[in-house]
């Protein structure tokens, strides 16, 4: 029997590469695609010798051509850390809008089911807490995060339009802060920043007073939720994340305790513009529809992630 064929965009990225691994292990033929502006080839190198994997170096904001049939598409290409989308605002807008349009067109042409990666950023600096999928959000369209937030909101809109008007099989996941091995050391997000600073014996740069909260999900849990969502018949957005909420100050203390480098210290810095004050997913829907909930607590997930950063952070 022919293997199911899946296209994964953003394949060399943090989450994309874990998805490639998962689908290979599930017996799929995986076509990875990435333009490598934030991807890292080391994340997928181990897949290149496999017969069930191929890779296209391509920017999905331009017309996407894939020979042969496709059963599924996972659209995970996008700069995703605040520093990246500040540096690449136009690419961020284009991959969420033009890139998504191209991939929806491809899905329609191939009669494939498509799952797109949306984000908790569609809720902006939320005035509802925790965030349920029915909350419409509090986003500043012209602030520094607007390029990402609005690209993702447009992405959801056009995906629903293809679903409604073309009957395309679509899935939307709203991903909350996720962490694990293969995050880029210099991507500017809080976990790679704190781990590399702690390992190097530098100051852990807490932005603001550290009272803002986030809820961190281990990548294997996220991948399991995405895998289940793709196989479900639910076309509306689903939150995936770990509801265990923590202040950034507490998070710094946990990483300091884990790395245990006497030279590391806390270094308060100014809070970036429009930095959300709190973020916690309501995962009732994922529990009900997918029978999913996170299995990795932060202690376990951080220990696994520390093993990775020990190897890749240069002191
Ligand atoms: N943050 C921090 N120090 C850093 C990087 C981030 O205190 O070196 C804070 C940031 O201001 C935010 C939180 O940590 O409140 C999470 O930031 P991240 O960039 O990881 O992602 P976000 O959840 O804001 O998209």
mmCIF file of C-alpha atoms and ligand atoms in Angstrom:
data_model
loop_
_atom_site.group_PDB
_atom_site.id
_atom_site.type_symbol
_atom_site.label_atom_id
_atom_site.label_comp_id
_atom_site.label_asym_id
_atom_site.label_seq_id
_atom_site.Cartn_x
_atom_site.Cartn_y
_atom_site.Cartn_z
ATOM 1 C CA UNK A 1 0.000 0.000 0.000
ATOM 2 C CA UNK A 2 1.263 3.482 -0.838
ATOM 3 C CA UNK A 3 2.258 5.552 2.167
ATOM 4 C CA UNK A 4 0.167 8.629 2.991
ATOM 5 C CA UNK A 5 1.974 11.708 1.691
ATOM 6 C CA UNK A 6 2.254 14.835 3.818
ATOM 7 C CA UNK A 7 3.822 18.236 3.077
ATOM 8 C CA UNK A 8 5.269 19.986 6.147
ATOM 9 C CA UNK A 9 6.247 23.638 5.732
ATOM 10 C CA UNK A 10 8.734 25.092 8.205
ATOM 11 C CA UNK A 11 10.191 21.580 8.307
ATOM 12 C CA UNK A 12 13.630 22.681 9.508
ATOM 13 C CA UNK A 13 12.203 24.752 12.346
ATOM 14 C CA UNK A 14 11.711 23.811 15.972
ATOM 15 C CA UNK A 15 8.140 22.468 15.855
ATOM 16 C CA UNK A 16 8.235 21.570 12.134
ATOM 17 C CA UNK A 17 11.179 19.216 12.583
ATOM 18 C CA UNK A 18 9.492 17.416 15.486
ATOM 19 C CA UNK A 19 6.411 17.008 13.287
ATOM 20 C CA UNK A 20 8.583 15.507 10.521
ATOM 21 C CA UNK A 21 9.915 12.945 13.013
ATOM 22 C CA UNK A 22 6.442 12.080 14.249
ATOM 23 C CA UNK A 23 4.941 11.577 10.792
ATOM 24 C CA UNK A 24 7.935 9.509 9.621
ATOM 25 C CA UNK A 25 7.495 7.314 12.701
ATOM 26 C CA UNK A 26 3.794 6.948 11.926
ATOM 27 C CA UNK A 27 4.679 5.554 8.480
ATOM 28 C CA UNK A 28 4.002 8.610 6.296
ATOM 29 C CA UNK A 29 6.007 9.837 3.309
ATOM 30 C CA UNK A 30 7.133 13.307 4.413
ATOM 31 C CA UNK A 31 7.945 16.198 2.088
ATOM 32 C CA UNK A 32 9.666 18.912 4.107
ATOM 33 C CA UNK A 33 9.806 22.510 2.871
ATOM 34 C CA UNK A 34 11.673 25.480 4.337
ATOM 35 C CA UNK A 35 13.306 28.682 3.053
ATOM 36 C CA UNK A 36 15.820 28.435 5.929
ATOM 37 C CA UNK A 37 15.508 32.044 7.143
ATOM 38 C CA UNK A 38 14.959 30.795 10.678
ATOM 39 C CA UNK A 39 15.240 27.036 10.121
ATOM 40 C CA UNK A 40 18.257 24.905 11.006
ATOM 41 C CA UNK A 41 19.279 22.036 8.757
ATOM 42 C CA UNK A 42 20.743 20.190 11.761
ATOM 43 C CA UNK A 43 17.150 19.652 12.959
ATOM 44 C CA UNK A 44 16.352 17.378 9.995
ATOM 45 C CA UNK A 45 19.772 16.097 8.863
ATOM 46 C CA UNK A 46 19.042 12.670 10.304
ATOM 47 C CA UNK A 47 16.025 12.346 7.954
ATOM 48 C CA UNK A 48 17.914 12.913 4.684
ATOM 49 C CA UNK A 49 19.074 9.278 4.255
ATOM 50 C CA UNK A 50 15.481 7.994 4.613
ATOM 51 C CA UNK A 51 13.517 6.888 1.577
ATOM 52 C CA UNK A 52 10.335 8.264 3.090
ATOM 53 C CA UNK A 53 11.678 11.848 3.334
ATOM 54 C CA UNK A 54 12.511 14.529 0.830
ATOM 55 C CA UNK A 55 13.263 18.214 1.253
ATOM 56 C CA UNK A 56 12.551 21.303 -0.822
ATOM 57 C CA UNK A 57 14.434 24.546 -0.134
ATOM 58 C CA UNK A 58 11.590 26.891 -1.048
ATOM 59 C CA UNK A 59 9.796 30.032 0.169
ATOM 60 C CA UNK A 60 6.071 29.241 0.392
ATOM 61 C CA UNK A 61 5.225 32.934 -0.116
ATOM 62 C CA UNK A 62 5.985 32.137 -3.778
ATOM 63 C CA UNK A 63 3.951 29.646 -5.828
ATOM 64 C CA UNK A 64 4.309 26.161 -4.330
ATOM 65 C CA UNK A 65 4.706 23.201 -6.654
ATOM 66 C CA UNK A 66 4.781 19.655 -5.324
ATOM 67 C CA UNK A 67 4.760 16.770 -7.815
ATOM 68 C CA UNK A 68 2.500 13.785 -7.134
ATOM 69 C CA UNK A 69 -0.456 13.432 -4.839
ATOM 70 C CA UNK A 70 -0.758 14.831 -1.331
ATOM 71 C CA UNK A 71 -3.023 13.629 1.467
ATOM 72 C CA UNK A 72 -2.141 16.197 4.102
ATOM 73 C CA UNK A 73 -0.462 19.597 4.484
ATOM 74 C CA UNK A 74 0.876 21.057 7.736
ATOM 75 C CA UNK A 75 1.640 24.778 7.394
ATOM 76 C CA UNK A 76 4.228 25.614 10.060
ATOM 77 C CA UNK A 77 6.448 28.043 8.158
ATOM 78 C CA UNK A 78 6.826 31.451 9.846
ATOM 79 C CA UNK A 79 9.258 33.439 11.911
ATOM 80 C CA UNK A 80 7.806 32.847 15.373
ATOM 81 C CA UNK A 81 9.819 34.669 18.013
ATOM 82 C CA UNK A 82 9.183 38.366 18.713
ATOM 83 C CA UNK A 83 12.808 39.210 17.817
ATOM 84 C CA UNK A 84 12.532 37.343 14.497
ATOM 85 C CA UNK A 85 9.361 39.011 13.408
ATOM 86 C CA UNK A 86 10.708 42.420 14.380
ATOM 87 C CA UNK A 87 13.720 41.727 12.157
ATOM 88 C CA UNK A 88 11.620 40.232 9.333
ATOM 89 C CA UNK A 89 8.261 42.010 9.446
ATOM 90 C CA UNK A 90 7.484 41.754 5.731
ATOM 91 C CA UNK A 91 8.413 38.057 5.440
ATOM 92 C CA UNK A 92 6.292 37.377 8.524
ATOM 93 C CA UNK A 93 3.279 39.079 6.968
ATOM 94 C CA UNK A 94 3.856 37.365 3.628
ATOM 95 C CA UNK A 95 4.225 33.811 4.894
ATOM 96 C CA UNK A 96 1.052 34.087 6.993
ATOM 97 C CA UNK A 97 -0.966 35.641 4.149
ATOM 98 C CA UNK A 98 0.475 34.854 0.688
ATOM 99 C CA UNK A 99 2.088 31.621 1.914
ATOM 100 C CA UNK A 100 -1.148 30.403 3.460
ATOM 101 C CA UNK A 101 -3.056 31.339 0.295
ATOM 102 C CA UNK A 102 -0.617 29.313 -1.828
ATOM 103 C CA UNK A 103 -0.897 26.299 0.452
ATOM 104 C CA UNK A 104 -4.694 26.451 0.563
ATOM 105 C CA UNK A 105 -4.647 26.522 -3.234
ATOM 106 C CA UNK A 106 -2.314 23.532 -3.257
ATOM 107 C CA UNK A 107 -4.568 21.669 -0.799
ATOM 108 C CA UNK A 108 -7.572 22.378 -3.022
ATOM 109 C CA UNK A 109 -5.752 21.223 -6.160
ATOM 110 C CA UNK A 110 -4.559 18.003 -4.490
ATOM 111 C CA UNK A 111 -7.743 17.420 -2.517
ATOM 112 C CA UNK A 112 -5.614 17.325 0.639
ATOM 113 C CA UNK A 113 -6.546 18.127 4.235
ATOM 114 C CA UNK A 114 -4.609 21.125 5.571
ATOM 115 C CA UNK A 115 -3.768 22.083 9.156
ATOM 116 C CA UNK A 116 -2.432 25.565 9.751
ATOM 117 C CA UNK A 117 -0.377 26.725 12.730
ATOM 118 C CA UNK A 118 -2.054 29.659 14.411
ATOM 119 C CA UNK A 119 -1.072 31.093 17.756
ATOM 120 C CA UNK A 120 -2.134 32.408 21.141
ATOM 121 C CA UNK A 121 -0.981 35.762 19.725
ATOM 122 C CA UNK A 122 -4.375 36.038 18.001
ATOM 123 C CA UNK A 123 -5.618 36.885 21.520
ATOM 124 C CA UNK A 124 -3.077 39.751 21.758
ATOM 125 C CA UNK A 125 -2.737 41.167 25.282
ATOM 126 C CA UNK A 126 -5.816 39.276 26.464
ATOM 127 C CA UNK A 127 -8.525 40.857 28.574
ATOM 128 C CA UNK A 128 -10.077 37.432 29.221
ATOM 129 C CA UNK A 129 -8.244 34.898 31.321
ATOM 130 C CA UNK A 130 -7.666 32.041 30.659
ATOM 131 C CA UNK A 131 -8.209 32.300 26.910
ATOM 132 C CA UNK A 132 -10.963 30.215 25.321
ATOM 133 C CA UNK A 133 -11.302 29.813 21.551
ATOM 134 C CA UNK A 134 -14.418 32.011 21.591
ATOM 135 C CA UNK A 135 -12.435 35.065 22.805
ATOM 136 C CA UNK A 136 -11.806 37.499 19.921
ATOM 137 C CA UNK A 137 -8.647 39.027 21.318
ATOM 138 C CA UNK A 138 -7.088 42.384 22.056
ATOM 139 C CA UNK A 139 -4.540 43.052 19.324
ATOM 140 C CA UNK A 140 -2.758 46.264 18.335
ATOM 141 C CA UNK A 141 -2.627 45.988 14.526
ATOM 142 C CA UNK A 142 0.178 48.539 14.102
ATOM 143 C CA UNK A 143 2.329 47.630 17.118
ATOM 144 C CA UNK A 144 5.586 45.672 16.789
ATOM 145 C CA UNK A 145 3.765 42.350 17.238
ATOM 146 C CA UNK A 146 1.043 43.317 14.763
ATOM 147 C CA UNK A 147 2.940 41.836 11.811
ATOM 148 C CA UNK A 148 2.722 38.380 13.362
ATOM 149 C CA UNK A 149 -0.635 38.679 15.111
ATOM 150 C CA UNK A 150 -2.465 40.082 12.098
ATOM 151 C CA UNK A 151 -0.800 37.671 9.653
ATOM 152 C CA UNK A 152 -2.046 34.811 11.818
ATOM 153 C CA UNK A 153 -5.518 36.327 12.161
ATOM 154 C CA UNK A 154 -5.699 36.731 8.376
ATOM 155 C CA UNK A 155 -4.463 33.155 8.053
ATOM 156 C CA UNK A 156 -7.354 31.915 10.179
ATOM 157 C CA UNK A 157 -9.831 34.009 8.159
ATOM 158 C CA UNK A 158 -8.687 32.773 4.756
ATOM 159 C CA UNK A 159 -8.511 29.187 6.014
ATOM 160 C CA UNK A 160 -12.124 29.359 7.224
ATOM 161 C CA UNK A 161 -13.109 30.953 3.902
ATOM 162 C CA UNK A 162 -11.605 28.040 1.951
ATOM 163 C CA UNK A 163 -13.431 25.686 4.282
ATOM 164 C CA UNK A 164 -16.767 27.463 3.892
ATOM 165 C CA UNK A 165 -16.661 28.398 0.206
ATOM 166 C CA UNK A 166 -14.644 25.528 -1.259
ATOM 167 C CA UNK A 167 -15.526 22.797 1.231
ATOM 168 C CA UNK A 168 -11.807 22.280 1.865
ATOM 169 C CA UNK A 169 -10.933 20.095 4.857
ATOM 170 C CA UNK A 170 -9.131 22.520 7.173
ATOM 171 C CA UNK A 171 -7.829 22.416 10.744
ATOM 172 C CA UNK A 172 -6.591 25.348 12.861
ATOM 173 C CA UNK A 173 -4.395 24.959 15.938
ATOM 174 C CA UNK A 174 -3.748 27.923 18.238
ATOM 175 C CA UNK A 175 -0.374 27.150 19.754
ATOM 176 C CA UNK A 176 0.595 28.576 23.135
ATOM 177 C CA UNK A 177 4.227 28.939 24.289
ATOM 178 C CA UNK A 178 5.990 25.686 23.466
ATOM 179 C CA UNK A 179 9.524 24.618 24.349
ATOM 180 C CA UNK A 180 11.925 21.737 23.962
ATOM 181 C CA UNK A 181 15.052 20.541 22.165
ATOM 182 C CA UNK A 182 15.860 22.266 18.826
ATOM 183 C CA UNK A 183 14.734 25.734 19.863
ATOM 184 C CA UNK A 184 17.274 28.130 18.395
ATOM 185 C CA UNK A 185 19.773 29.307 21.002
ATOM 186 C CA UNK A 186 19.658 32.906 19.753
ATOM 187 C CA UNK A 187 15.974 33.149 18.845
ATOM 188 C CA UNK A 188 15.365 35.671 21.620
ATOM 189 C CA UNK A 189 12.564 33.778 23.288
ATOM 190 C CA UNK A 190 12.588 33.545 27.001
ATOM 191 C CA UNK A 191 13.599 29.890 27.418
ATOM 192 C CA UNK A 192 16.600 29.812 25.044
ATOM 193 C CA UNK A 193 17.667 33.193 26.444
ATOM 194 C CA UNK A 194 17.529 32.047 30.082
ATOM 195 C CA UNK A 195 19.180 28.661 29.435
ATOM 196 C CA UNK A 196 22.052 30.109 27.435
ATOM 197 C CA UNK A 197 22.581 32.938 29.942
ATOM 198 C CA UNK A 198 22.511 30.535 32.900
ATOM 199 C CA UNK A 199 24.921 28.089 31.221
ATOM 200 C CA UNK A 200 27.318 30.925 30.304
ATOM 201 C CA UNK A 201 27.133 32.432 33.791
ATOM 202 C CA UNK A 202 25.585 35.690 32.569
ATOM 203 C CA UNK A 203 22.605 37.744 33.727
ATOM 204 C CA UNK A 204 19.156 36.273 33.004
ATOM 205 C CA UNK A 205 17.462 39.161 31.194
ATOM 206 C CA UNK A 206 14.010 39.512 32.760
ATOM 207 C CA UNK A 207 11.968 42.037 30.779
ATOM 208 C CA UNK A 208 9.933 44.336 33.068
ATOM 209 C CA UNK A 209 9.501 43.218 36.667
ATOM 210 C CA UNK A 210 8.907 39.597 35.639
ATOM 211 C CA UNK A 211 5.305 39.580 36.884
ATOM 212 C CA UNK A 212 3.948 38.803 33.402
ATOM 213 C CA UNK A 213 2.857 35.195 33.007
ATOM 214 C CA UNK A 214 3.168 32.494 30.362
ATOM 215 C CA UNK A 215 2.176 28.807 30.282
ATOM 216 C CA UNK A 216 4.804 26.515 28.780
ATOM 217 C CA UNK A 217 4.026 23.305 26.897
ATOM 218 C CA UNK A 218 6.607 20.608 26.136
ATOM 219 C CA UNK A 219 6.963 19.990 22.400
ATOM 220 C CA UNK A 220 6.079 16.254 22.485
ATOM 221 C CA UNK A 221 2.715 17.105 24.045
ATOM 222 C CA UNK A 222 2.047 19.696 21.366
ATOM 223 C CA UNK A 223 2.951 17.289 18.564
ATOM 224 C CA UNK A 224 0.576 14.672 19.994
ATOM 225 C CA UNK A 225 -2.251 17.251 20.039
ATOM 226 C CA UNK A 226 -1.545 18.322 16.441
ATOM 227 C CA UNK A 227 -1.467 14.701 15.297
ATOM 228 C CA UNK A 228 -4.856 14.086 16.895
ATOM 229 C CA UNK A 229 -6.342 17.328 15.540
ATOM 230 C CA UNK A 230 -5.329 16.445 11.976
ATOM 231 C CA UNK A 231 -7.173 13.119 12.273
ATOM 232 C CA UNK A 232 -10.259 14.708 13.884
ATOM 233 C CA UNK A 233 -13.181 16.143 11.933
ATOM 234 C CA UNK A 234 -13.156 19.531 13.708
ATOM 235 C CA UNK A 235 -12.627 22.585 11.489
ATOM 236 C CA UNK A 236 -12.720 25.391 14.086
ATOM 237 C CA UNK A 237 -9.680 26.643 16.022
ATOM 238 C CA UNK A 238 -8.419 24.535 18.916
ATOM 239 C CA UNK A 239 -6.069 25.800 21.650
ATOM 240 C CA UNK A 240 -3.115 23.562 22.424
ATOM 241 C CA UNK A 241 -0.870 24.407 25.327
ATOM 242 C CA UNK A 242 -0.124 23.565 28.926
ATOM 243 C CA UNK A 243 -2.391 25.433 31.375
ATOM 244 C CA UNK A 244 0.312 25.467 34.103
ATOM 245 C CA UNK A 245 0.877 29.227 34.356
ATOM 246 C CA UNK A 246 3.996 30.821 35.828
ATOM 247 C CA UNK A 247 5.477 34.311 36.121
ATOM 248 C CA UNK A 248 8.620 35.030 34.127
ATOM 249 C CA UNK A 249 10.380 35.781 37.415
ATOM 250 C CA UNK A 250 9.529 32.289 38.765
ATOM 251 C CA UNK A 251 10.579 30.786 35.450
ATOM 252 C CA UNK A 252 14.000 32.445 35.736
ATOM 253 C CA UNK A 253 14.372 31.036 39.249
ATOM 254 C CA UNK A 254 13.521 27.511 38.031
ATOM 255 C CA UNK A 255 16.166 27.693 35.327
ATOM 256 C CA UNK A 256 18.729 29.165 37.721
ATOM 257 C CA UNK A 257 18.084 26.282 40.132
ATOM 258 C CA UNK A 258 18.311 23.656 37.383
ATOM 259 C CA UNK A 259 21.531 24.942 35.790
ATOM 260 C CA UNK A 260 23.023 25.819 39.164
ATOM 261 C CA UNK A 261 25.792 28.065 37.853
ATOM 262 C CA UNK A 262 26.949 30.314 40.720
ATOM 263 C CA UNK A 263 28.000 33.008 38.244
ATOM 264 C CA UNK A 264 24.488 33.466 36.782
ATOM 265 C CA UNK A 265 22.266 36.243 38.159
ATOM 266 C CA UNK A 266 19.053 38.154 37.461
ATOM 267 C CA UNK A 267 19.285 41.213 35.182
ATOM 268 C CA UNK A 268 16.114 43.320 34.853
ATOM 269 C CA UNK A 269 15.574 45.013 31.467
ATOM 270 C CA UNK A 270 12.805 47.248 30.050
ATOM 271 C CA UNK A 271 9.570 45.546 29.017
ATOM 272 C CA UNK A 272 9.069 45.436 25.228
ATOM 273 C CA UNK A 273 6.082 47.313 23.729
ATOM 274 C CA UNK A 274 2.762 45.397 23.760
ATOM 275 C CA UNK A 275 4.215 42.466 25.719
ATOM 276 C CA UNK A 276 1.145 40.445 26.844
ATOM 277 C CA UNK A 277 0.709 40.579 30.625
ATOM 278 C CA UNK A 278 -0.756 37.115 30.983
ATOM 279 C CA UNK A 279 -1.352 34.046 28.907
ATOM 280 C CA UNK A 280 -2.953 30.723 29.776
ATOM 281 C CA UNK A 281 -4.824 28.366 27.473
ATOM 282 C CA UNK A 282 -8.259 27.027 28.302
ATOM 283 C CA UNK A 283 -7.913 23.505 26.852
ATOM 284 C CA UNK A 284 -11.458 22.266 27.522
ATOM 285 C CA UNK A 285 -12.079 21.927 23.796
ATOM 286 C CA UNK A 286 -8.902 19.898 23.149
ATOM 287 C CA UNK A 287 -9.804 17.640 26.090
ATOM 288 C CA UNK A 288 -13.330 17.065 24.786
ATOM 289 C CA UNK A 289 -12.681 16.815 21.049
ATOM 290 C CA UNK A 290 -9.242 15.217 20.980
ATOM 291 C CA UNK A 291 -9.117 13.471 24.362
ATOM 292 C CA UNK A 292 -5.825 15.365 24.737
ATOM 293 C CA UNK A 293 -4.029 16.953 27.626
ATOM 294 C CA UNK A 294 -0.354 17.601 28.350
ATOM 295 C CA UNK A 295 1.585 14.761 29.973
ATOM 296 C CA UNK A 296 4.935 16.468 30.625
ATOM 297 C CA UNK A 297 5.140 18.715 33.667
ATOM 298 C CA UNK A 298 7.633 21.593 33.599
ATOM 299 C CA UNK A 299 10.180 19.787 35.768
ATOM 300 C CA UNK A 300 10.404 16.874 33.327
ATOM 301 C CA UNK A 301 10.241 19.036 30.201
ATOM 302 C CA UNK A 302 12.871 21.495 31.436
ATOM 303 C CA UNK A 303 15.253 18.661 32.377
ATOM 304 C CA UNK A 304 14.950 17.178 28.852
ATOM 305 C CA UNK A 305 15.426 20.602 27.288
ATOM 306 C CA UNK A 306 18.455 21.365 29.461
ATOM 307 C CA UNK A 307 20.190 18.256 28.071
ATOM 308 C CA UNK A 308 19.825 19.773 24.597
ATOM 309 C CA UNK A 309 21.022 23.261 25.526
ATOM 310 C CA UNK A 310 24.056 21.825 27.350
ATOM 311 C CA UNK A 311 25.130 20.390 23.987
ATOM 312 C CA UNK A 312 24.468 23.419 21.774
ATOM 313 C CA UNK A 313 25.291 26.459 23.914
ATOM 314 C CA UNK A 314 28.887 27.538 23.445
ATOM 315 C CA UNK A 315 30.362 28.911 26.662
HETATM 316 N N1 LIG B 1 11.283 37.653 28.183
HETATM 317 C C1 LIG B 1 12.199 37.994 29.159
HETATM 318 N N2 LIG B 1 13.533 37.900 28.858
HETATM 319 C C2 LIG B 1 13.995 37.475 27.657
HETATM 320 C C3 LIG B 1 13.064 37.115 26.664
HETATM 321 C C4 LIG B 1 11.704 37.213 26.973
HETATM 322 O O1 LIG B 1 11.822 38.370 30.271
HETATM 323 O O2 LIG B 1 15.231 37.436 27.488
HETATM 324 C C5 LIG B 1 9.854 37.748 28.501
HETATM 325 C C6 LIG B 1 9.023 38.498 27.455
HETATM 326 O O3 LIG B 1 9.015 39.884 27.721
HETATM 327 C C7 LIG B 1 7.671 37.859 27.638
HETATM 328 C C8 LIG B 1 7.988 36.423 28.049
HETATM 329 O O4 LIG B 1 9.326 36.435 28.530
HETATM 330 O O5 LIG B 1 6.941 38.484 28.650
HETATM 331 C C9 LIG B 1 7.882 35.407 26.919
HETATM 332 O O6 LIG B 1 8.595 35.937 25.840
HETATM 333 P P1 LIG B 1 8.892 35.122 24.521
HETATM 334 O O7 LIG B 1 9.734 35.994 23.654
HETATM 335 O O8 LIG B 1 9.440 33.791 24.858
HETATM 336 O O9 LIG B 1 7.481 34.866 23.806
HETATM 337 P P2 LIG B 1 6.033 35.567 23.855
HETATM 338 O O10 LIG B 1 5.252 34.696 24.778
HETATM 339 O O11 LIG B 1 6.138 36.973 24.395
HETATM 340 O O12 LIG B 1 5.561 35.540 22.466
#
